[in-house]
């Protein structure tokens, strides 16, 4: 049986899709790249903004027609919708798309084998939150086949930012036990993974229990522990909440060489008034001070962020505060979005919605500034030697693509045997979204200043 999984949205969905493939492998499913070849298709969906959710229904329409054609030819296709749209709109999917066989939320993946057994007997809907955390029953047995992998350590969120669906779709905050995380990281390293990105919607809220040595562990302590794993050369984590950045985690940026000098730290807005209305629990100056402390611990730390423009009630003055914050900090990379009202979240009901044309204008101005900062950061890398994890082939023959310590994509001409290794590259060009590199002449001892 052939399985195709199409993944939308965040890195956690990427991780979840891999786990679903692991759960289905013992039932005889092998992954294929093309939905048209598959016996079963899972859409792993994202609900964060309206556009993301809409994409799912148009893709479902296409797959519904494919299923019809198969039926005419005497064949079949199992269609499943997973992820956050499934969690939020399960019943609606079943009524809008009658050809869908299964709908299940992010907390039900470990129940897939039971659900599969029920497929022939009627349509399946599972959006329950589990009593036993799903991770206990999600195997990680397949070879990841890459040198960089994701590892979910924390899931869910209790922050309830007033624009965000995550606390509703992913549920309450949960941290995996230290021993489980350690075990999974060790296995990945044993299979050639050199870089791990620890994932969580609020990853720096991590507070796993260590059954052997007892007590509650924060993310800083977890990172120190993982840094002891042989072969694991790089550690990253995403996404963090500014108010949960504790002293120990900041110190880990100073003390742990494997922890990469790049941090994605969403701020959303530079206006205290808007931040309060978003229920963000930090002001703009709190963010500035936090960045100062992080840079004191790790002077070459590069910062990335997320922004929302046109949050209900946002004035021109509020928006200028956001631009001022961006100028003060200097980001290496950022994601920015127009506010998208999400059903069931408090901000969606505000009478103070900002006009779309105003959102467009603000988004353009913000992206111009962020784009210029990113290009400037990339250009300043030219001439430096950067250790680069080469983890995939490029589009052109003979081209490899890797990641710098600062998460920049680096393209280089090089032999295939460099794949999966960390090579020192000299940066020869800095572009808007990537760097070009060449093998460095004198790799030994080369470091980043
Ligand atoms: N901590 C989370 C962040 C959730 S969503 C994580 O796992 O990454 C990612 C980003 O989407 C947020 O930081 C925010 O900038 C944006 N976002 C969330 N809800 C949104 C909405 N309703 N409209 C526009 N952007 C939104
Ligand atoms: Fe969403 Fe805010 Fe949590 S952005 S994921 S509610 S920290």
XYZ file of C-alpha atoms in Angstrom, residues 245 250 263 265 267 284-298 301 303 325 328-331:
27
model
C 13.258 32.998 28.299
C 20.248 32.433 28.194
C 17.149 32.394 17.693
C 11.893 34.874 18.976
C 7.600 39.640 19.064
C 8.438 46.324 23.574
C 11.150 47.372 26.039
C 11.031 43.970 27.761
C 11.863 42.512 24.377
C 14.695 45.001 23.807
C 16.186 44.194 27.232
C 15.868 40.471 26.628
C 17.733 40.774 23.332
C 20.468 42.759 25.111
C 20.877 39.961 27.669
C 20.971 37.313 24.947
C 23.576 39.240 22.971
C 25.653 39.743 26.112
C 25.664 35.939 26.514
C 26.330 35.227 22.836
C 23.518 35.731 18.107
C 17.650 37.086 15.723
C 11.574 48.143 17.264
C 16.500 48.959 17.119
C 16.999 45.202 17.061
C 18.152 44.399 13.523
C 16.813 41.015 12.436
